[in-house]
Amino acid sequence: MLALRLGRGSRPLVQMRRLLVAAASAGTGFLLLYVLAGAVARPAGSFPRLLWALVPLAATVHFAVAVARADPATRPREGLDAAGLGPVRLALVAAISTAVACTLGSALALAVFLHLRGDLSGLPFDGSGARLLHAEQPLPVAAALTLLALVPLTASAATVLALRPHRPLAPQTALPWGISLTACGLATEAYAGRGGGVLAGWTLTAVGLALAGPGLAYACGTLVQAVRPGALRLLAGRSLQAQASRIGPSLGVLCSVAAGALTALALRDRGGLHVPLGPLAWPAAALVALCAAATLLTSAVESRRTGAAGRGAMLDLAAPAKVLRTAAGLRATALVAVCVPLSWGVAQLTSLALTR
């Protein structure tokens, strides 16, 4: 009840984020149901299709965790411990809110899926996707509900793990592990070729870039304030270093998505990548890209909120607002200058690995 009351009294921006989580959950749930219907109609090759469908699932869960982290209701405040709302209880409240939003999306996915199959009637476009969604085969109810429960359960569990009280890891410490995992992903793709190694290698590469993201953001801050910096570059660089832990993982995931898109474009003339999702391959790719971009934007907004006290102090010291805007632009330019070549380089190495 507490989670529902907090959700009902949230600001419109917070409600909009939760609706976006529900929309992402609906897209992922629809994709999982499509894979299930295809497995019932054609059991051969159903396991690779399910594995590829887990990529949008991971992107949706990552986005849901970022939204839960940015929710003001999960922010510890003085005096809440006396009311029984410590960090652990707030993490549970955030997990319940996340589960409610994802469950709403899963229910919407089931309703739309059944409607397009023709199992539900009375609305426009009734049964328009009967052939694509294999309406001639009965849909296993237990299996459908199990797949739809994956998003709420995984997202809520990941939210508890992300918001639990723990000591944050230094951005520089995880950088070598991220580079190692990225190298392992490229090696896996080179060894296994375009078969099952594509998904395994890209997963390792994505996890590696996510781990390396905070270190890369911290390194960008170091570069900004290198070689006799002035006050503007010092402000931009140190602010970026302070925000590295929050925006770094989302930045790494977005780099991996961009690298995957560039790889697909590079291999388009050579037969392309084999993604066994049929006509929903491109919508699934768009869902992953949108979730990655929305996660980075949510993390950036959260970092701006946490740095509001510092900006207020600068304004109290008569610092022009133009200086703060210029510093923000300098941070964004530094990140783009590093992430674009990084994504392009990973895409080139992946293309070479897959054409061996």
GROMACS .gro file of C-alpha atoms in nm:
model
  356
    1MET     CA    1   0.000   0.000   0.000
    2LEU     CA    2   0.286   0.238   0.077
    3ALA     CA    3   0.435   0.186  -0.269
    4LEU     CA    4   0.096   0.254  -0.430
    5ARG     CA    5   0.045   0.572  -0.226
    6LEU     CA    6   0.392   0.699  -0.310
    7GLY     CA    7   0.334   0.619  -0.675
    8ARG     CA    8  -0.003   0.795  -0.681
    9GLY     CA    9   0.143   1.110  -0.523
   10SER     CA   10   0.449   1.131  -0.748
   11ARG     CA   11   0.521   1.420  -0.981
   12PRO     CA   12   0.416   1.401  -1.348
   13LEU     CA   13   0.776   1.349  -1.466
   14VAL     CA   14   0.815   1.048  -1.237
   15GLN     CA   15   0.483   0.908  -1.356
   16MET     CA   16   0.594   0.954  -1.717
   17ARG     CA   17   0.910   0.754  -1.650
   18ARG     CA   18   0.705   0.473  -1.499
   19LEU     CA   19   0.477   0.474  -1.802
   20LEU     CA   20   0.786   0.445  -2.024
   21VAL     CA   21   0.897   0.145  -1.819
   22ALA     CA   22   0.552  -0.006  -1.868
   23ALA     CA   23   0.576   0.058  -2.243
   24ALA     CA   24   0.920  -0.106  -2.261
   25SER     CA   25   0.788  -0.400  -2.061
   26ALA     CA   26   0.495  -0.429  -2.300
   27GLY     CA   27   0.726  -0.439  -2.601
   28THR     CA   28   0.946  -0.704  -2.442
   29GLY     CA   29   0.646  -0.908  -2.331
   30PHE     CA   30   0.499  -0.900  -2.682
   31LEU     CA   31   0.831  -1.019  -2.823
   32LEU     CA   32   0.848  -1.307  -2.572
   33LEU     CA   33   0.493  -1.412  -2.662
   34TYR     CA   34   0.584  -1.400  -3.030
   35VAL     CA   35   0.880  -1.630  -2.964
   36LEU     CA   36   0.653  -1.865  -2.767
   37ALA     CA   37   0.396  -1.882  -3.046
   38GLY     CA   38   0.672  -1.949  -3.296
   39ALA     CA   39   0.814  -2.225  -3.075
   40VAL     CA   40   0.473  -2.393  -3.060
   41ALA     CA   41   0.433  -2.375  -3.438
   42ARG     CA   42   0.797  -2.459  -3.523
   43PRO     CA   43   0.983  -2.614  -3.229
   44ALA     CA   44   1.309  -2.642  -3.425
   45GLY     CA   45   1.531  -2.344  -3.360
   46SER     CA   46   1.315  -2.202  -3.081
   47PHE     CA   47   1.597  -2.188  -2.823
   48PRO     CA   48   1.814  -1.940  -3.022
   49ARG     CA   49   1.508  -1.721  -3.074
   50LEU     CA   50   1.447  -1.718  -2.699
   51LEU     CA   51   1.810  -1.628  -2.631
   52TRP     CA   52   1.794  -1.335  -2.870
   53ALA     CA   53   1.471  -1.219  -2.704
   54LEU     CA   54   1.659  -1.192  -2.375
   55VAL     CA   55   1.854  -0.894  -2.511
   56PRO     CA   56   1.548  -0.661  -2.507
   57LEU     CA   57   1.464  -0.810  -2.167
   58ALA     CA   58   1.804  -0.705  -2.029
   59ALA     CA   59   1.769  -0.355  -2.181
   60THR     CA   60   1.422  -0.316  -2.027
   61VAL     CA   61   1.544  -0.427  -1.684
   62HIS     CA   62   1.837  -0.186  -1.704
   63PHE     CA   63   1.601   0.099  -1.787
   64ALA     CA   64   1.361   0.003  -1.506
   65VAL     CA   65   1.647   0.006  -1.252
   66ALA     CA   66   1.760   0.350  -1.372
   67VAL     CA   67   1.405   0.485  -1.332
   68ALA     CA   68   1.378   0.335  -0.983
   69ARG     CA   69   1.711   0.489  -0.884
   70ALA     CA   70   1.599   0.831  -1.005
   71ASP     CA   71   1.264   0.811  -0.821
   72PRO     CA   72   1.254   1.073  -0.541
   73ALA     CA   73   1.049   0.832  -0.327
   74THR     CA   74   1.352   0.602  -0.296
   75ARG     CA   75   1.582   0.880  -0.173
   76PRO     CA   76   1.681   0.838   0.196
   77ARG     CA   77   1.576   1.133   0.412
   78GLU     CA   78   1.635   1.229   0.772
   79GLY     CA   79   1.370   1.102   1.012
   80LEU     CA   80   1.241   0.823   0.789
   81ASP     CA   81   1.432   0.559   0.986
   82ALA     CA   82   1.215   0.635   1.289
   83ALA     CA   83   0.908   0.564   1.076
   84GLY     CA   84   1.053   0.230   0.964
   85LEU     CA   85   1.159   0.355   0.620
   86GLY     CA   86   1.529   0.282   0.619
   87PRO     CA   87   1.738   0.214   0.306
   88VAL     CA   88   1.632  -0.151   0.290
   89ARG     CA   89   1.261  -0.068   0.319
   90LEU     CA   90   1.291   0.204   0.057
   91ALA     CA   91   1.461  -0.043  -0.178
   92LEU     CA   92   1.168  -0.282  -0.130
   93VAL     CA   93   0.920   0.000  -0.198
   94ALA     CA   94   1.108   0.083  -0.521
   95ALA     CA   95   1.103  -0.286  -0.619
   96ILE     CA   96   0.727  -0.303  -0.569
   97SER     CA   97   0.673   0.012  -0.777
   98THR     CA   98   0.892  -0.132  -1.051
   99ALA     CA   99   0.705  -0.463  -1.041
  100VAL     CA  100   0.369  -0.282  -1.070
  101ALA     CA  101   0.483  -0.083  -1.375
  102CYS     CA  102   0.630  -0.390  -1.547
  103THR     CA  103   0.324  -0.601  -1.467
  104LEU     CA  104   0.104  -0.336  -1.625
  105GLY     CA  105   0.317  -0.352  -1.939
  106SER     CA  106   0.308  -0.733  -1.946
  107ALA     CA  107  -0.072  -0.733  -1.912
  108LEU     CA  108  -0.097  -0.484  -2.199
  109ALA     CA  109   0.133  -0.703  -2.411
  110LEU     CA  110  -0.088  -1.006  -2.349
  111ALA     CA  111  -0.405  -0.815  -2.437
  112VAL     CA  112  -0.259  -0.676  -2.761
  113PHE     CA  113  -0.110  -1.012  -2.856
  114LEU     CA  114  -0.438  -1.198  -2.808
  115HIS     CA  115  -0.627  -0.924  -2.990
  116LEU     CA  116  -0.398  -0.936  -3.295
  117ARG     CA  117  -0.423  -1.315  -3.300
  118GLY     CA  118  -0.802  -1.290  -3.303
  119ASP     CA  119  -0.852  -1.450  -2.962
  120LEU     CA  120  -1.012  -1.126  -2.838
  121SER     CA  121  -1.269  -0.953  -3.056
  122GLY     CA  122  -1.462  -0.631  -3.066
  123LEU     CA  123  -1.180  -0.384  -3.142
  124PRO     CA  124  -1.023  -0.251  -3.464
  125PHE     CA  125  -0.754  -0.466  -3.629
  126ASP     CA  126  -0.899  -0.777  -3.464
  127GLY     CA  127  -0.704  -1.079  -3.590
  128SER     CA  128  -0.488  -0.874  -3.828
  129GLY     CA  129  -0.174  -1.053  -3.710
  130ALA     CA  130  -0.318  -1.404  -3.704
  131ARG     CA  131  -0.072  -1.544  -3.957
  132LEU     CA  132   0.235  -1.375  -3.810
  133LEU     CA  133   0.143  -1.476  -3.454
  134HIS     CA  134   0.048  -1.836  -3.549
  135ALA     CA  135  -0.314  -1.814  -3.445
  136GLU     CA  136  -0.374  -2.165  -3.582
  137GLN     CA  137  -0.184  -2.306  -3.283
  138PRO     CA  138  -0.317  -2.285  -2.925
  139LEU     CA  139  -0.112  -2.065  -2.693
  140PRO     CA  140   0.010  -2.245  -2.377
  141VAL     CA  141  -0.133  -2.039  -2.092
  142ALA     CA  142   0.117  -2.146  -1.826
  143ALA     CA  143   0.417  -2.085  -2.052
  144ALA     CA  144   0.281  -1.745  -2.160
  145LEU     CA  145   0.227  -1.631  -1.801
  146THR     CA  146   0.573  -1.756  -1.704
  147LEU     CA  147   0.741  -1.559  -1.981
  148LEU     CA  148   0.538  -1.248  -1.901
  149ALA     CA  149   0.642  -1.275  -1.535
  150LEU     CA  150   1.011  -1.262  -1.633
  151VAL     CA  151   1.018  -0.884  -1.675
  152PRO     CA  152   0.850  -0.787  -1.343
  153LEU     CA  153   1.041  -1.044  -1.139
  154THR     CA  154   1.380  -0.969  -1.293
  155ALA     CA  155   1.332  -0.592  -1.280
  156SER     CA  156   1.220  -0.592  -0.916
  157ALA     CA  157   1.508  -0.820  -0.811
  158ALA     CA  158   1.758  -0.603  -0.998
  159THR     CA  159   1.612  -0.292  -0.832
  160VAL     CA  160   1.663  -0.438  -0.485
  161LEU     CA  161   2.022  -0.528  -0.569
  162ALA     CA  162   2.094  -0.185  -0.717
  163LEU     CA  163   1.939   0.016  -0.432
  164ARG     CA  164   2.062  -0.192  -0.141
  165PRO     CA  165   2.310  -0.014   0.091
  166HIS     CA  166   2.660  -0.087  -0.037
  167ARG     CA  167   2.990   0.088  -0.081
  168PRO     CA  168   3.021   0.228  -0.435
  169LEU     CA  169   3.305   0.093  -0.647
  170ALA     CA  170   3.571   0.336  -0.763
  171PRO     CA  171   3.529   0.407  -1.138
  172GLN     CA  172   3.895   0.328  -1.218
  173THR     CA  173   3.887  -0.016  -1.049
  174ALA     CA  174   3.639  -0.178  -1.289
  175LEU     CA  175   3.804  -0.042  -1.607
  176PRO     CA  176   4.052  -0.333  -1.651
  177TRP     CA  177   3.772  -0.587  -1.599
  178GLY     CA  178   3.558  -0.412  -1.857
  179ILE     CA  179   3.839  -0.408  -2.111
  180SER     CA  180   3.907  -0.777  -2.045
  181LEU     CA  181   3.543  -0.875  -2.092
  182THR     CA  182   3.522  -0.671  -2.412
  183ALA     CA  183   3.830  -0.848  -2.545
  184CYS     CA  184   3.678  -1.185  -2.448
  185GLY     CA  185   3.362  -1.095  -2.636
  186LEU     CA  186   3.553  -1.009  -2.951
  187ALA     CA  187   3.755  -1.329  -2.920
  188THR     CA  188   3.435  -1.532  -2.881
  189GLU     CA  189   3.289  -1.379  -3.195
  190ALA     CA  190   3.610  -1.448  -3.388
  191TYR     CA  191   3.619  -1.811  -3.269
  192ALA     CA  192   3.253  -1.901  -3.313
  193GLY     CA  193   3.181  -1.693  -3.623
  194ARG     CA  194   2.826  -1.597  -3.712
  195GLY     CA  195   2.667  -1.889  -3.533
  196GLY     CA  196   2.594  -1.893  -3.164
  197GLY     CA  197   2.903  -1.684  -3.097
  198VAL     CA  198   2.738  -1.363  -3.210
  199LEU     CA  199   2.501  -1.343  -2.916
  200ALA     CA  200   2.753  -1.469  -2.659
  201GLY     CA  201   3.027  -1.241  -2.788
  202TRP     CA  202   2.805  -0.936  -2.808
  203THR     CA  203   2.677  -1.002  -2.456
  204LEU     CA  204   3.031  -1.016  -2.319
  205THR     CA  205   3.118  -0.701  -2.512
  206ALA     CA  206   2.812  -0.518  -2.378
  207VAL     CA  207   2.885  -0.621  -2.018
  208GLY     CA  208   3.249  -0.522  -2.063
  209LEU     CA  209   3.162  -0.178  -2.197
  210ALA     CA  210   2.909  -0.129  -1.914
  211LEU     CA  211   3.180  -0.211  -1.659
  212ALA     CA  212   3.431   0.011  -1.836
  213GLY     CA  213   3.183   0.299  -1.874
  214PRO     CA  214   3.248   0.465  -1.534
  215GLY     CA  215   3.622   0.446  -1.589
  216LEU     CA  216   3.588   0.594  -1.937
  217ALA     CA  217   3.374   0.879  -1.805
  218TYR     CA  218   3.627   0.942  -1.528
  219ALA     CA  219   3.908   0.941  -1.785
  220CYS     CA  220   3.714   1.194  -1.993
  221GLY     CA  221   3.699   1.419  -1.688
  222THR     CA  222   4.074   1.381  -1.645
  223LEU     CA  223   4.138   1.473  -2.007
  224VAL     CA  224   3.916   1.780  -1.985
  225GLN     CA  225   4.125   1.926  -1.703
  226ALA     CA  226   4.463   1.822  -1.838
  227VAL     CA  227   4.743   2.062  -1.942
  228ARG     CA  228   4.710   2.383  -1.739
  229PRO     CA  229   4.330   2.399  -1.707
  230GLY     CA  230   4.138   2.713  -1.628
  231ALA     CA  231   3.843   2.744  -1.395
  232LEU     CA  232   3.595   2.635  -1.663
  233ARG     CA  233   3.777   2.314  -1.752
  234LEU     CA  234   3.839   2.235  -1.387
  235LEU     CA  235   3.468   2.271  -1.314
  236ALA     CA  236   3.368   2.057  -1.613
  237GLY     CA  237   3.629   1.788  -1.552
  238ARG     CA  238   3.569   1.743  -1.182
  239SER     CA  239   3.193   1.744  -1.229
  240LEU     CA  240   3.230   1.472  -1.488
  241GLN     CA  241   3.448   1.269  -1.255
  242ALA     CA  242   3.189   1.304  -0.979
  243GLN     CA  243   2.912   1.184  -1.214
  244ALA     CA  244   3.114   0.898  -1.364
  245SER     CA  245   2.971   0.628  -1.137
  246ARG     CA  246   2.611   0.721  -1.222
  247ILE     CA  247   2.624   0.781  -1.596
  248GLY     CA  248   2.911   0.543  -1.677
  249PRO     CA  249   2.722   0.211  -1.697
  250SER     CA  250   2.444   0.359  -1.909
  251LEU     CA  251   2.705   0.523  -2.130
  252GLY     CA  252   2.881   0.190  -2.180
  253VAL     CA  253   2.555   0.013  -2.268
  254LEU     CA  254   2.469   0.283  -2.521
  255CYS     CA  255   2.816   0.244  -2.675
  256SER     CA  256   2.759  -0.130  -2.710
  257VAL     CA  257   2.422  -0.071  -2.878
  258ALA     CA  258   2.578   0.180  -3.116
  259ALA     CA  259   2.859  -0.065  -3.191
  260GLY     CA  260   2.603  -0.337  -3.264
  261ALA     CA  261   2.414  -0.108  -3.503
  262LEU     CA  262   2.734  -0.011  -3.685
  263THR     CA  263   2.831  -0.377  -3.710
  264ALA     CA  264   2.494  -0.464  -3.864
  265LEU     CA  265   2.538  -0.185  -4.119
  266ALA     CA  266   2.891  -0.297  -4.200
  267LEU     CA  267   2.777  -0.657  -4.258
  268ARG     CA  268   2.468  -0.562  -4.455
  269ASP     CA  269   2.639  -0.620  -4.789
  270ARG     CA  270   2.789  -0.950  -4.671
  271GLY     CA  271   2.469  -1.127  -4.578
  272GLY     CA  272   2.402  -0.935  -4.258
  273LEU     CA  273   2.373  -1.069  -3.906
  274HIS     CA  274   2.153  -1.373  -3.851
  275VAL     CA  275   1.906  -1.275  -3.579
  276PRO     CA  276   1.637  -1.548  -3.561
  277LEU     CA  277   1.351  -1.318  -3.460
  278GLY     CA  278   1.185  -1.295  -3.800
  279PRO     CA  279   0.989  -0.978  -3.880
  280LEU     CA  280   1.026  -0.850  -3.524
  281ALA     CA  281   1.407  -0.832  -3.541
  282TRP     CA  282   1.414  -0.462  -3.627
  283PRO     CA  283   1.145  -0.364  -3.373
  284ALA     CA  284   1.344  -0.555  -3.109
  285ALA     CA  285   1.660  -0.366  -3.209
  286ALA     CA  286   1.472  -0.036  -3.190
  287LEU     CA  287   1.343  -0.128  -2.844
  288VAL     CA  288   1.696  -0.200  -2.722
  289ALA     CA  289   1.828   0.127  -2.864
  290LEU     CA  290   1.545   0.333  -2.714
  291CYS     CA  291   1.586   0.169  -2.374
  292ALA     CA  292   1.961   0.236  -2.379
  293ALA     CA  293   1.912   0.601  -2.475
  294ALA     CA  294   1.636   0.651  -2.219
  295THR     CA  295   1.850   0.492  -1.948
  296LEU     CA  296   2.139   0.727  -2.022
  297LEU     CA  297   1.905   1.027  -2.024
  298THR     CA  298   1.750   0.920  -1.692
  299SER     CA  299   2.094   0.874  -1.536
  300ALA     CA  300   2.201   1.217  -1.663
  301VAL     CA  301   1.892   1.380  -1.512
  302GLU     CA  302   1.959   1.204  -1.183
  303SER     CA  303   2.320   1.325  -1.186
  304ARG     CA  304   2.200   1.678  -1.251
  305ARG     CA  305   1.965   1.650  -0.953
  306THR     CA  306   2.239   1.528  -0.722
  307GLY     CA  307   2.462   1.815  -0.834
  308ALA     CA  308   2.198   2.081  -0.773
  309ALA     CA  309   2.357   2.181  -0.441
  310GLY     CA  310   2.692   2.245  -0.608
  311ARG     CA  311   2.534   2.454  -0.882
  312GLY     CA  312   2.343   2.652  -0.623
  313ALA     CA  313   2.666   2.720  -0.436
  314MET     CA  314   2.830   2.840  -0.758
  315LEU     CA  315   2.541   3.077  -0.826
  316ASP     CA  316   2.558   3.205  -0.467
  317LEU     CA  317   2.924   3.289  -0.534
  318ALA     CA  318   2.810   3.507  -0.827
  319ALA     CA  319   2.922   3.261  -1.095
  320PRO     CA  320   2.742   3.342  -1.424
  321ALA     CA  321   2.484   3.088  -1.533
  322LYS     CA  322   2.653   3.086  -1.873
  323VAL     CA  323   2.961   2.930  -1.712
  324LEU     CA  324   2.757   2.638  -1.582
  325ARG     CA  325   2.595   2.585  -1.922
  326THR     CA  326   2.931   2.600  -2.096
  327ALA     CA  327   3.076   2.347  -1.851
  328ALA     CA  328   2.784   2.112  -1.920
  329GLY     CA  329   2.841   2.146  -2.293
  330LEU     CA  330   3.210   2.077  -2.246
  331ARG     CA  331   3.133   1.758  -2.052
  332ALA     CA  332   2.895   1.638  -2.322
  333THR     CA  333   3.150   1.717  -2.595
  334ALA     CA  334   3.420   1.521  -2.414
  335LEU     CA  335   3.195   1.218  -2.377
  336VAL     CA  336   3.093   1.226  -2.744
  337ALA     CA  337   3.456   1.269  -2.853
  338VAL     CA  338   3.551   0.951  -2.667
  339CYS     CA  339   3.241   0.733  -2.711
  340VAL     CA  340   3.191   0.779  -3.086
  341PRO     CA  341   3.542   0.654  -3.180
  342LEU     CA  342   3.510   0.379  -2.919
  343SER     CA  343   3.181   0.253  -3.067
  344TRP     CA  344   3.323   0.273  -3.418
  345GLY     CA  345   3.638   0.084  -3.318
  346VAL     CA  346   3.444  -0.193  -3.143
  347ALA     CA  347   3.216  -0.220  -3.447
  348GLN     CA  348   3.514  -0.252  -3.681
  349LEU     CA  349   3.674  -0.521  -3.467
  350THR     CA  350   3.341  -0.706  -3.442
  351SER     CA  351   3.295  -0.691  -3.819
  352LEU     CA  352   3.643  -0.830  -3.874
  353ALA     CA  353   3.578  -1.106  -3.619
  354LEU     CA  354   3.253  -1.210  -3.785
  355THR     CA  355   3.397  -1.219  -4.139
  356ARG     CA  356   3.684  -1.451  -4.058
   0.00000   0.00000   0.00000
